[in-house]
Each structure stands twice: as C-alpha cells, then as structure tokens.
Coordinates of C-alpha atoms (C1' of nucleotides) in Angstrom, one line a residue:
Chain A
M1271 CA 8.3 -64.0 34.8
K1272 CA 5.3 -62.0 34.0
E1273 CA 3.9 -60.3 37.3
G1274 CA 1.5 -57.6 37.6
P1275 CA 0.6 -54.5 35.5
D1276 CA 2.4 -53.8 32.7
I1277 CA 4.8 -50.9 32.9
A1278 CA 6.0 -51.1 29.4
Q1279 CA 2.9 -49.7 28.0
I1280 CA 3.0 -46.7 30.3
G1281 CA 6.5 -46.1 30.5
A1282 CA 6.3 -46.3 26.0
L1283 CA 4.1 -43.2 26.1
I1284 CA 5.5 -41.2 28.2
G1285 CA 9.2 -42.2 26.9
D1286 CA 8.5 -40.0 23.0
P1287 CA 9.8 -36.6 23.4
A1288 CA 6.7 -35.5 21.6
R1289 CA 4.5 -36.5 24.1
A1290 CA 6.8 -36.0 26.7
N1291 CA 6.6 -32.5 25.9
M1292 CA 3.0 -32.5 25.6
L1293 CA 2.5 -34.3 29.2
A1294 CA 5.4 -31.6 30.5
A1295 CA 3.0 -29.2 29.0
L1296 CA -0.5 -30.2 30.3
T1297 CA 1.4 -30.5 34.0
G1298 CA 0.8 -26.6 33.7
G1299 CA -2.2 -27.3 34.4
R1300 CA -4.5 -26.0 31.4
A1301 CA -7.0 -28.1 29.7
L1302 CA -4.8 -27.5 26.1
T1303 CA -6.4 -28.3 22.1
A1304 CA -4.7 -30.2 19.6
T1305 CA -3.1 -27.6 17.9
E1306 CA -1.3 -25.9 20.9
L1307 CA 0.0 -29.3 22.6
A1308 CA 1.2 -29.7 18.3
A1309 CA 3.1 -26.7 19.2
A1310 CA 4.2 -27.8 22.3
G1311 CA 6.0 -31.6 21.5
G1312 CA 6.9 -29.4 18.3
I1313 CA 5.3 -31.8 15.9
T1314 CA 2.6 -30.9 13.3
L1315 CA -0.9 -31.2 14.1
Q1316 CA -1.9 -34.8 12.4
T1317 CA 1.5 -36.1 14.2
A1318 CA 0.0 -34.4 17.6
S1319 CA -3.0 -36.3 16.8
A1320 CA -1.8 -39.8 16.7
H1321 CA 0.0 -39.1 19.7
L1322 CA -3.4 -37.9 22.0
S1323 CA -5.4 -40.7 20.7
K1324 CA -2.7 -43.4 22.0
L1325 CA -2.0 -41.1 25.1
E1326 CA -6.0 -41.1 25.5
T1327 CA -6.5 -44.9 25.2
G1328 CA -3.9 -45.4 27.6
G1329 CA -5.1 -43.7 30.3
L1330 CA -3.0 -40.8 31.5
L1331 CA -5.4 -38.4 28.8
T1332 CA -9.1 -37.2 28.7
Q1333 CA -10.5 -35.1 26.2
R1334 CA -13.9 -32.7 26.1
K1335 CA -15.1 -31.8 23.4
Q1336 CA -16.7 -27.7 22.9
G1337 CA -17.2 -26.7 20.0
R1338 CA -14.8 -27.2 17.5
H1339 CA -11.8 -27.3 19.9
R1340 CA -11.2 -30.1 21.1
Y1341 CA -9.4 -29.8 25.1
F1342 CA -7.2 -32.1 26.9
T1343 CA -6.3 -32.6 30.1
L1344 CA -4.6 -35.4 32.1
A1345 CA -6.4 -37.9 33.0
D1346 CA -6.6 -37.1 37.5
E1347 CA -3.6 -36.9 39.5
A1348 CA -2.6 -39.9 39.7
V1349 CA -1.2 -39.2 36.5
A1350 CA 0.2 -35.1 37.3
R1351 CA 2.2 -37.1 40.8
L1352 CA 3.8 -39.5 38.0
I1353 CA 4.9 -37.1 35.8
E1354 CA 6.2 -34.6 38.4
S1355 CA 7.8 -37.9 40.7
M1356 CA 9.5 -38.8 36.9
M1357 CA 10.6 -35.4 36.4
G1358 CA 12.4 -35.3 39.8
L1359 CA 13.9 -38.6 39.3
A1360 CA 15.5 -36.9 36.6
A1361 CA 16.8 -34.1 37.9
S1362 CA 18.6 -36.2 39.7
R1363 CA 20.5 -38.3 37.1
G1364 CA 21.1 -35.0 35.5
H1365 CA 19.1 -36.1 32.1
L1366 CA 17.8 -32.1 31.5
R1367 CA 16.2 -30.9 27.8
H1368 CA 18.4 -27.5 28.1
Q1369 CA 20.9 -25.5 29.0
P1370 CA 20.2 -23.2 31.4
G1371 CA 18.6 -20.0 30.4
P1372 CA 17.0 -16.9 30.8
K1373 CA 13.4 -18.7 31.2
D1374 CA 15.1 -21.0 34.2
P1375 CA 15.6 -18.4 36.9
A1376 CA 11.4 -17.5 36.7
L1377 CA 10.7 -20.9 36.4
R1378 CA 12.3 -22.0 39.7
K1379 CA 11.3 -19.1 41.6
A1380 CA 7.5 -19.5 41.2
R1381 CA 5.8 -22.2 38.7
I1382 CA 2.9 -24.1 38.6
C1383 CA 2.6 -27.8 39.0
Y1384 CA -0.7 -28.9 38.1
D1385 CA -2.5 -26.5 39.7
H1386 CA -0.8 -25.7 42.6
L1387 CA 3.0 -23.4 43.7
A1388 CA 5.9 -25.4 43.4
G1389 CA 9.2 -23.7 43.1
D1390 CA 11.7 -21.9 45.5
Y1391 CA 8.1 -19.7 46.3
G1392 CA 6.0 -23.3 46.8
V1393 CA 8.6 -25.0 49.1
R1394 CA 9.3 -21.8 51.0
M1395 CA 5.1 -21.3 51.4
L1396 CA 4.9 -24.9 53.1
D1397 CA 7.6 -24.5 55.5
S1398 CA 6.5 -21.7 56.8
L1399 CA 3.1 -23.0 56.9
V1400 CA 4.4 -25.7 59.3
A1401 CA 6.8 -23.4 60.9
S1402 CA 4.2 -21.0 62.3
G1403 CA 1.9 -24.4 63.7
S1404 CA -0.1 -24.6 60.8
I1405 CA 0.1 -27.6 59.4
D1406 CA 1.3 -30.6 61.0
A1407 CA 3.8 -32.5 58.8
I1408 CA 4.7 -36.3 59.6
G1409 CA 7.1 -37.0 56.6
D1410 CA 5.5 -36.7 54.2
G1411 CA 2.1 -36.8 55.4
L1412 CA 0.7 -32.9 56.2
A1413 CA -2.6 -32.0 57.7
V1414 CA -3.8 -28.5 58.7
T1415 CA -4.0 -27.7 62.5
A1416 CA -6.8 -26.1 64.5
K1417 CA -5.0 -23.5 64.1
G1418 CA -4.3 -23.5 60.6
E1419 CA -8.0 -23.9 60.4
S1420 CA -9.1 -19.9 61.7
Q1421 CA -5.4 -18.4 60.2
L1422 CA -6.5 -19.7 56.7
Q1423 CA -9.8 -18.3 57.0
C1424 CA -8.6 -15.0 57.8
I1425 CA -6.9 -14.9 54.3
G1426 CA -10.1 -15.5 52.8
I1427 CA -10.4 -19.9 52.5
D1428 CA -12.6 -22.2 53.9
V1429 CA -10.8 -25.1 55.2
G1430 CA -14.2 -27.0 56.3
C1431 CA -15.8 -26.3 53.0
L1432 CA -12.5 -28.0 50.8
K1433 CA -12.6 -30.4 53.6
S1434 CA -15.5 -31.5 52.2
S1435 CA -15.3 -33.0 48.6
R1436 CA -13.3 -36.3 47.9
R1437 CA -9.6 -34.8 46.5
P1438 CA -7.0 -34.5 49.5
L1439 CA -6.7 -31.4 51.9
C1440 CA -3.2 -32.0 51.9
R1441 CA -0.3 -33.8 49.9
S1442 CA 3.0 -33.3 49.8
C1443 CA 4.6 -32.9 46.5
L1444 CA 8.5 -33.3 45.2
D1445 CA 9.9 -30.4 44.0
W1446 CA 12.4 -30.9 41.1
S1447 CA 14.3 -28.0 41.2
E1448 CA 14.4 -27.3 44.8
R1449 CA 13.7 -31.4 45.6
R1450 CA 12.1 -30.2 48.7
A1451 CA 7.8 -31.1 49.3
H1452 CA 5.8 -28.2 48.5
L1453 CA 2.1 -27.8 48.8
A1454 CA -0.3 -29.7 46.8
G1455 CA -4.3 -31.0 47.3
S1456 CA -7.3 -29.1 47.6
L1457 CA -5.6 -26.3 50.0
G1458 CA -2.7 -26.1 47.6
R1459 CA -5.3 -25.1 44.6
A1460 CA -7.0 -23.1 47.0
L1461 CA -4.3 -21.1 48.2
L1462 CA -2.5 -20.4 44.4
S1463 CA -6.3 -19.7 43.3
N1464 CA -6.4 -17.2 45.9
F1465 CA -2.8 -15.3 45.5
M1466 CA -4.4 -14.9 41.6
E1467 CA -7.4 -13.8 42.7
K1468 CA -6.1 -10.5 44.7
G1469 CA -4.1 -10.3 41.7
W1470 CA -0.9 -11.0 43.8
A1471 CA 0.3 -13.2 41.2
R1472 CA -0.5 -14.5 37.6
R1473 CA 0.6 -17.2 35.4
M1474 CA 2.3 -16.4 32.5
P1475 CA 1.3 -17.4 28.9
E1476 CA 2.7 -20.9 27.2
S1477 CA 4.8 -21.0 30.1
R1478 CA 4.6 -22.6 33.7
S1479 CA 5.9 -19.5 35.2
V1480 CA 4.3 -18.0 38.3
I1481 CA 5.4 -14.1 38.0
F1482 CA 4.5 -12.4 41.5
S1483 CA 3.5 -8.5 41.4
P1484 CA 6.0 -6.7 43.5
D1485 CA 3.1 -5.4 45.6
G1486 CA 1.6 -9.4 45.8
E1487 CA 5.4 -10.6 46.3
R1488 CA 5.7 -8.0 49.8
Q1489 CA 2.8 -9.4 50.9
F1490 CA 3.7 -13.0 50.4
L1491 CA 7.1 -13.1 51.4
K1492 CA 5.5 -10.9 55.3
L1493 CA 2.5 -13.7 54.9
F1494 CA 5.2 -16.1 55.0
P1495 CA 7.9 -15.7 56.5
L1496 CA 11.3 -17.6 56.7
E1497 CA 12.7 -18.6 59.8
S1498 CA 16.3 -17.8 60.0
Chain B
M723 CA 8.3 -25.3 25.7
K724 CA 12.2 -27.1 26.5
E725 CA 11.1 -26.5 30.6
G726 CA 12.5 -28.5 33.3
P727 CA 14.1 -31.9 33.5
D728 CA 13.8 -34.9 30.8
I729 CA 11.0 -37.4 31.1
A730 CA 11.1 -38.8 27.9
Q731 CA 14.9 -40.5 28.6
I732 CA 13.7 -42.5 31.4
G733 CA 10.2 -43.1 30.0
A734 CA 11.8 -44.4 27.2
L735 CA 14.1 -47.0 28.6
I736 CA 11.2 -47.7 31.3
G737 CA 9.0 -48.0 28.0
D738 CA 11.0 -50.8 26.4
P739 CA 9.3 -54.4 27.5
A740 CA 12.3 -56.4 27.7
R741 CA 13.7 -53.7 30.0
A742 CA 10.2 -52.8 31.9
N743 CA 10.7 -56.7 33.1
M744 CA 14.1 -56.6 33.8
L745 CA 13.5 -53.5 35.9
A746 CA 10.1 -55.3 37.9
A747 CA 12.0 -58.3 38.7
L748 CA 14.6 -56.4 40.3
T749 CA 12.4 -54.3 42.3
G750 CA 12.2 -57.7 44.3
G751 CA 15.5 -56.2 45.8
R752 CA 17.7 -59.6 45.1
A753 CA 20.8 -58.4 43.2
L754 CA 20.7 -60.1 40.0
T755 CA 23.3 -61.3 37.1
A756 CA 22.7 -60.3 33.3
T757 CA 21.9 -63.7 32.5
E758 CA 18.8 -64.1 35.5
L759 CA 17.8 -60.5 34.1
A760 CA 18.3 -62.1 30.8
A761 CA 15.5 -64.8 31.8
A762 CA 13.5 -62.3 33.7
G763 CA 13.1 -60.2 29.9
G764 CA 12.6 -63.5 27.7
I765 CA 15.6 -62.2 25.8
T766 CA 19.7 -63.4 24.5
L767 CA 22.5 -62.7 26.6
Q768 CA 24.1 -60.5 23.6
T769 CA 21.0 -58.2 24.0
A770 CA 19.8 -58.3 27.9
S771 CA 23.7 -56.9 28.3
A772 CA 23.2 -53.9 25.8
H773 CA 20.4 -53.3 27.6
L774 CA 21.8 -52.9 31.1
S775 CA 24.5 -50.7 29.6
K776 CA 21.2 -48.4 28.6
L777 CA 19.4 -48.7 32.3
E778 CA 23.0 -48.0 34.1
T779 CA 24.1 -44.6 31.9
G780 CA 20.4 -43.8 32.4
G781 CA 20.7 -43.5 36.2
L782 CA 18.0 -46.4 37.3
L783 CA 20.3 -49.5 37.2
T784 CA 23.9 -49.6 39.4
Q785 CA 26.1 -52.9 39.0
R786 CA 29.0 -54.5 41.5
K787 CA 31.1 -56.9 40.0
Q788 CA 32.1 -59.9 42.0
G789 CA 34.5 -62.4 40.4
R790 CA 32.9 -63.2 36.8
H791 CA 29.6 -62.7 37.6
R792 CA 28.1 -59.0 37.5
Y793 CA 25.4 -57.9 39.7
F794 CA 22.8 -55.3 39.4
T795 CA 20.1 -54.1 41.7
L796 CA 18.3 -50.6 41.2
A797 CA 20.5 -47.7 41.8
D798 CA 18.6 -47.0 44.9
E799 CA 14.9 -46.8 46.8
A800 CA 13.7 -43.1 43.9
V801 CA 14.1 -45.9 41.3
A802 CA 11.6 -48.9 43.3
R803 CA 9.3 -45.9 44.1
L804 CA 8.7 -44.9 40.8
I805 CA 8.8 -48.3 39.3
E806 CA 6.5 -49.0 41.8
S807 CA 4.0 -46.1 41.4
M808 CA 3.7 -46.7 37.5
M809 CA 2.7 -50.4 38.6
G810 CA -0.8 -48.9 40.8
L811 CA -1.2 -46.6 37.9
A812 CA -0.9 -49.3 35.1
A813 CA -3.2 -51.7 37.3
S814 CA -6.0 -48.8 37.6
R815 CA -5.7 -48.3 33.9
G816 CA -5.9 -52.1 33.5
H817 CA -2.6 -52.8 31.7
L818 CA -2.1 -55.8 32.7
R819 CA 0.4 -58.2 30.8
H820 CA -1.0 -61.9 31.6
Q821 CA -5.0 -63.4 32.8
P822 CA -4.5 -63.8 36.2
G823 CA -3.2 -67.1 37.1
P824 CA -2.5 -69.3 39.7
K825 CA 0.7 -67.7 41.0
D826 CA -1.3 -64.3 41.6
P827 CA -3.6 -64.9 44.6
A828 CA -0.3 -66.0 46.3
L829 CA 1.7 -62.7 45.2
R830 CA -1.5 -60.8 45.7
K831 CA -1.7 -62.2 49.3
A832 CA 2.3 -61.4 50.0
R833 CA 5.3 -60.4 48.1
I834 CA 7.9 -58.2 48.2
C835 CA 8.4 -54.5 47.3
Y836 CA 12.2 -54.1 47.2
D837 CA 12.5 -55.0 50.3
H838 CA 9.5 -55.2 52.9
L839 CA 6.3 -56.6 52.8
A840 CA 3.3 -55.7 49.8
G841 CA 0.5 -57.3 49.0
D842 CA -2.6 -58.1 51.8
Y843 CA -0.6 -58.9 54.2
G844 CA 1.9 -55.7 53.9
V845 CA -1.3 -53.7 53.8
R846 CA -3.2 -55.8 57.2
M847 CA 0.0 -55.7 59.2
L848 CA 0.0 -51.3 58.9
D849 CA -3.5 -50.9 59.3
S850 CA -3.2 -52.6 62.4
L851 CA -0.1 -51.3 63.7
V852 CA -1.7 -47.9 63.2
A853 CA -4.7 -49.0 65.2
S854 CA -3.1 -50.4 67.7
G855 CA -1.3 -46.9 68.1
S856 CA 2.0 -48.2 67.3
I857 CA 1.9 -45.7 63.9
D858 CA 0.5 -42.4 63.6
A859 CA 0.0 -41.5 60.1
I860 CA -1.0 -38.5 58.9
G861 CA -2.3 -38.7 55.3
D862 CA 0.9 -40.4 53.5
G863 CA 3.2 -40.1 56.6
L864 CA 3.7 -42.0 59.1
A865 CA 6.3 -41.8 62.4
V866 CA 6.5 -44.6 65.1
T867 CA 4.6 -43.7 68.9
A868 CA 7.2 -44.1 71.8
K869 CA 4.6 -46.7 72.7
G870 CA 5.1 -48.5 69.2
E871 CA 8.6 -48.2 70.4
S872 CA 8.5 -50.5 73.1
Q873 CA 6.4 -53.2 71.3
L874 CA 8.8 -53.0 68.2
Q875 CA 11.6 -53.8 70.6
C876 CA 9.2 -56.8 72.4
I877 CA 9.7 -58.4 68.9
G878 CA 13.0 -58.1 68.6
I879 CA 13.4 -54.7 66.4
D880 CA 15.7 -51.7 67.4
V881 CA 14.0 -48.4 66.8
G882 CA 16.7 -46.5 68.1
C883 CA 19.2 -48.1 65.7
L884 CA 17.0 -47.3 62.5
K885 CA 16.7 -44.1 63.1
S886 CA 20.4 -43.6 63.4
S887 CA 20.5 -44.5 59.4
R888 CA 20.2 -41.9 56.7
R889 CA 17.2 -43.5 55.6
P890 CA 13.9 -42.6 56.7
L891 CA 12.6 -44.9 59.3
C892 CA 8.3 -44.9 58.1
R893 CA 7.2 -44.5 54.6
S894 CA 4.1 -45.3 53.1
C895 CA 4.3 -47.3 49.5
L896 CA 0.9 -47.6 47.2
D897 CA -0.1 -51.3 46.6
W898 CA -0.8 -52.1 43.5
S899 CA -2.6 -55.2 44.2
E900 CA -4.3 -53.8 47.2
R901 CA -4.9 -49.4 45.9
R902 CA -3.9 -49.4 49.5
A903 CA -0.8 -48.3 51.1
H904 CA 1.7 -50.6 53.3
L905 CA 5.0 -50.0 54.9
A906 CA 8.5 -49.0 53.8
G907 CA 11.0 -47.6 54.5
S908 CA 13.7 -48.9 57.0
L909 CA 11.3 -50.5 59.6
G910 CA 9.3 -51.8 56.5
R911 CA 12.9 -53.5 56.0
A912 CA 13.6 -54.9 59.4
L913 CA 10.4 -56.1 59.7
L914 CA 10.1 -58.3 57.1
S915 CA 13.4 -59.9 57.5
N916 CA 12.7 -60.6 61.2
F917 CA 9.9 -62.9 59.9
M918 CA 12.5 -64.6 58.1
E919 CA 14.5 -64.8 60.3
K920 CA 12.2 -66.1 63.2
G921 CA 11.2 -68.9 60.1
W922 CA 7.8 -67.6 59.9
A923 CA 8.1 -66.9 56.2
R924 CA 10.6 -67.1 53.1
R925 CA 10.9 -66.0 50.0
M926 CA 10.0 -68.4 46.8
P927 CA 13.1 -68.4 44.3
E928 CA 12.7 -66.8 41.4
S929 CA 8.8 -64.7 42.1
R930 CA 8.7 -62.1 44.4
S931 CA 6.0 -64.2 46.3
V932 CA 6.7 -64.4 50.1
I933 CA 5.1 -67.5 51.4
F934 CA 4.3 -68.4 54.9
S935 CA 5.1 -70.8 57.1
P936 CA 1.7 -72.3 58.6
D937 CA 2.6 -71.8 61.8
G938 CA 4.7 -68.7 60.8
E939 CA 1.0 -66.7 59.4
R940 CA -0.6 -67.8 63.0
Q941 CA 2.0 -65.8 64.8
F942 CA 1.7 -63.2 62.1
L943 CA -2.0 -62.8 62.1
K944 CA -2.6 -62.7 66.2
L945 CA 0.7 -60.0 65.8
F946 CA -1.9 -58.0 63.5
P947 CA -4.7 -58.8 64.3
L948 CA -7.4 -57.0 62.0
E949 CA -10.5 -54.1 63.5
S950 CA -13.8 -56.0 63.0
Chain C
dG421 C1' -25.0 -21.2 1.2
dA422 C1' -19.6 -20.5 1.0
dG423 C1' -15.5 -20.1 3.1
dA424 C1' -12.8 -21.2 7.3
dT425 C1' -11.1 -23.3 11.4
dG426 C1' -10.0 -27.6 14.0
dC427 C1' -8.9 -32.0 13.5
dT428 C1' -8.6 -36.9 12.0
dT429 C1' -7.8 -40.5 9.0
dC430 C1' -5.1 -42.5 5.3
dG431 C1' -0.7 -43.8 2.8
dG432 C1' 4.0 -44.0 2.0
dT433 C1' 9.0 -42.9 3.7
dT434 C1' 12.0 -43.0 6.7
dA435 C1' 15.2 -43.3 11.2
dA436 C1' 15.8 -45.5 15.1
dG437 C1' 16.7 -48.9 17.8
dA438 C1' 15.7 -54.0 19.3
dT439 C1' 17.0 -58.2 18.0
dC440 C1' 20.6 -62.3 17.3
dG441 C1' 24.6 -65.1 15.7
dA442 C1' 29.6 -64.9 15.9
dA443 C1' 33.8 -63.4 17.8
dG444 C1' 36.4 -61.6 21.3
dT445 C1' 37.9 -60.8 26.1
dA446 C1' 37.9 -62.0 31.6
dT447 C1' 37.4 -64.3 35.6
dG448 C1' 37.2 -68.5 37.9
dA449 C1' 38.4 -73.7 38.0
dA450 C1' 41.0 -78.5 36.5
Chain D
dT319 C1' 48.1 -74.7 30.7
dT320 C1' 43.5 -76.1 29.2
dC321 C1' 38.5 -75.8 29.1
dA322 C1' 34.6 -73.6 31.0
dT323 C1' 31.4 -70.0 32.0
dA324 C1' 30.2 -65.0 32.1
dC325 C1' 29.5 -61.4 29.8
dT326 C1' 30.8 -57.5 26.0
dT327 C1' 31.4 -55.9 21.4
dC328 C1' 30.8 -56.0 16.5
dG329 C1' 27.8 -56.3 12.3
dA330 C1' 23.8 -57.6 9.7
dT331 C1' 18.6 -57.9 10.0
dC332 C1' 14.4 -56.6 10.8
dT333 C1' 10.2 -54.3 12.8
dT334 C1' 8.4 -50.9 15.0
dA335 C1' 6.7 -46.4 15.3
dA336 C1' 7.0 -40.9 14.4
dC337 C1' 6.5 -38.3 10.9
dC338 C1' 3.9 -35.5 7.5
dG339 C1' 2.0 -34.1 2.8
dA340 C1' -2.6 -34.4 1.0
dA341 C1' -7.5 -35.4 1.6
dG342 C1' -11.4 -36.2 4.3
dC343 C1' -14.9 -34.6 8.0
dA344 C1' -16.8 -31.7 11.4
dT345 C1' -17.8 -27.4 14.0
dC346 C1' -18.3 -21.8 13.4
dT347 C1' -18.8 -17.7 10.8
dC348 C1' -20.5 -14.5 7.7

DNA sequence: GAGATGCTTCGGTTAAGATCGAAGTATGAA
DNA sequence: TTCATACTTCGATCTTAACCGAAGCATCTC
C-alpha cells in the first residue's frame, strides 16, 4: 500500500506546535527573521534555527539573506493555501488554540491572509463585488467582468496589468472565521494594498489584524455595500 | 501570537507515517475495518486501534459498527480534499514515498479519489466536458450548462436529481499526478459509478487503481474525445 | 581593529508517543 | 455452551526529536 506522495512528511512538519505557530505567523505575508519567528513559536533561537532549516528542506519555506538578517517566507501561495485550509478544518472541528480573547474580535473583523484581506470585511467585499456584477462567481471560481474591470479602474486598480502576471487574478479563499469565501489572487492583493496606500487601513505590528481608520471604514462600507 | 485555530493538532495527526498511510487508504472512498487499516499502515492491530481512536477524536474519521466489524471512513469530503491537496503539495516538493514501481502507471492513468475518477482519465474527462460546452469553467469553479444537462441525461445521469442534494454538484479537485483539475462533487461520483454499472471499469481490490475493460476504454475515449 | 548583533552548530538531557505482547471484552458461528 | 473472530485496554519498552546552554561563525557598526 505504498502509493503516491508522502503526506506524512508535510504533516509532521506542520504537526509540531512551534513550527505551526511560525507558519501561522508567516501566513501574515510579511517576511520575518529567525529571531521574530523564534518569538512567534515561543522557543529559543537555537531551536527555531533547527526548525527553520527543517521547514526549508521540506520545501515549505524559502529564505533570503539580507545583511546579517535572514528573512523567511512561505515558499509559495500553495503553502499559504494549505495552511489556511487546515485552519478552516481545525476551526470546524473545534480545535482552538485559545479562549476567545480581546484581540479576537478585531481578527475576525479584518485580518491579513497571506497578502489579501480576510475576515468579516474580506467576505463582505467579495459578496458586494459579486452582487454588483463586478465579479462572476461559479462555485469556487471567480472572474472579473468587463463592468468590474472599469469600476476597479475608477478605484485605481489596473486589472489589465494584473492579468499579465503569471499569478491567477482571482481566487476564492475559504475564511476560517466566517467559513465563507473571500477574494485572494493578485486582485485581492491589489485591493488591500490600495486601501493601505489610501490610508484607509493599516496593519497592526506583530499581528494579522488589519485596522481601519474611522474615515477609511466609512469609505470601505460605502464602496462595498451589503444587499439587505 | 496565539491566534486562530490549532493546525498543529491536525498536522500531527497526519504527520505519523502509519496514520498517513491509513488516511491515504481511506481516500480510496471505501469504508475499511480496523484490521484492514492496520495492514495499510503496516502495524499491528493494537497500535492501529490507538491510532484510529486518535484520528476519530481529532475529527478526521468516523466509524460505524456493523456486527463485530468496525468500519472507518473519512469524516467528510473536507478531510478528503485536505489529504488530496497535501498529496499535491508533497508531489510538487518531491516527497515521494516510493520509487516508481509497476503499479504506478496504472495509478496515474485512472484511480479513485474519494468517490470520483482521478488520474489521466479523470483530467481528460473534465477537459472534454469543458471543451464540448457541457461544463462552464471559471478559474476553479465549475457549473453544468443546459446543454451539458441534456447530454448527461443521454448517458443516464439525472442532473436535476443530483442538484437537490446538499452536496455541491461540481467541484474541481487538483490531481497530484497530473497537477491539473479533475471533476469531483456529486456529478463526479455519479459519472464514475455510471461507468462501473455499465461494466466499463472496475476497482482493483486493495488499491486505488481503476481498471477499464477493453470495450469500456473504447467507449470512454469516444465519449470524451480530446481536442487535438 | 574591537565590539555588538544575528544566526548556526554541537552536545547532552528530557519528554512524548509509537510500538507490541498479553490479557480482556464483545459479537457471531457451531 | 464452546470456540473463533474482531477489536480494545493495559503495561512496559524504546526510539525519536524537541529543547536549551555554550561555543562558533558571519556581518554590521563604530
């Protein structure tokens, strides 16, 4: 019965709590140093170093030396998707790491998922884009319509330019807190960075939370209204 | 940094080689007894029993007593999808459990993926359905067209009936051997069982391989032609 | 150069858990 | 009732690997 690829290796890599915490931290999309990841994993630097080299040879991480720092990132979007989908499964089975604390509501409201917006606001944005006819949805598949392309142009996003990249434009990503889809892909990334450039939202340091300014929140809710 | 669901638990469950083998065996879709799973994992019955109860309390498996047998199945399709996507990632990182053996080509040609057809033939079938306009594809999303509905009726599949179930009709599932999508969901299941009822194909015991009869293969290839 | 910072390697300890033998429980067959 | 089969529980062993202290290497600052 030795058939197919070896999932145990990958499972074991994710299966250690310290490594899982480091991977979850990297799901925030930022490149982090070994020292930062050691803190995220709650372990000393030596131990983290060993873990990181395992994760790298396992193909889940890539590193990039910059001066005396060593920055780690998830190897690619496929890894990020796997982590997120495991979070979804874990949440649905009730494997929670923590009792809902004060930080939790902010995280459920809006957070970074690799490089795009997730949480209540992420789900709302996609719902609104679909309802307004800017994005076509068939099952899990998403595509920008001609109408959507021109509307996104108004916000300041050049869809034609995004299309030329190798990365998929739209992708649906399952939200572990909302258990519904939000928008990933290069468009998801472009939208979030657009909000941050405009000063509508900013990232919290040391966390995946995304905080909207009062005015930014107003604009966002107006731009992406909900059907009632 | 204690945010979100605990992926380490699930990772650790999959991370043990014996458990991973048992889960992979269950990806074949059949309900298996503890004894069969012990063989699949290459361990004794006592050890398997301990593993199985862990997998069950972890929410990855469900069991059903029948006489003095105890049948185990993957808890739901979400688990099956996670396993398959981990296989995809593992394959793309070169984590292979075995040197390509004689059984391998058959497995790459056609195999069971939970309850639908995967491998070269599975990918071909979806490609052909899309090319003929029976299925619309946007990104990863799939939907049966009106034309497709009537064509499937001719084969003997009642799409309207499938639609009424809670399970999604079409879903794309990433093939680890082909690295392209094949058709899952209730329609994927219905198609495979249709082929088996007609005697076109049958399952190999103890394996995920699907073997086509000479005539069945001819019919299948005619029904799902490739663009050239 | 001297010193500080970021990270890796080495060595030894320790804890977790995978494993199996043996014995116990439940179900079915004779 | 008696025996066989399917599985679980208990107890003990043993391997794996996570962990940290200490020392070493590389890079930057001064």
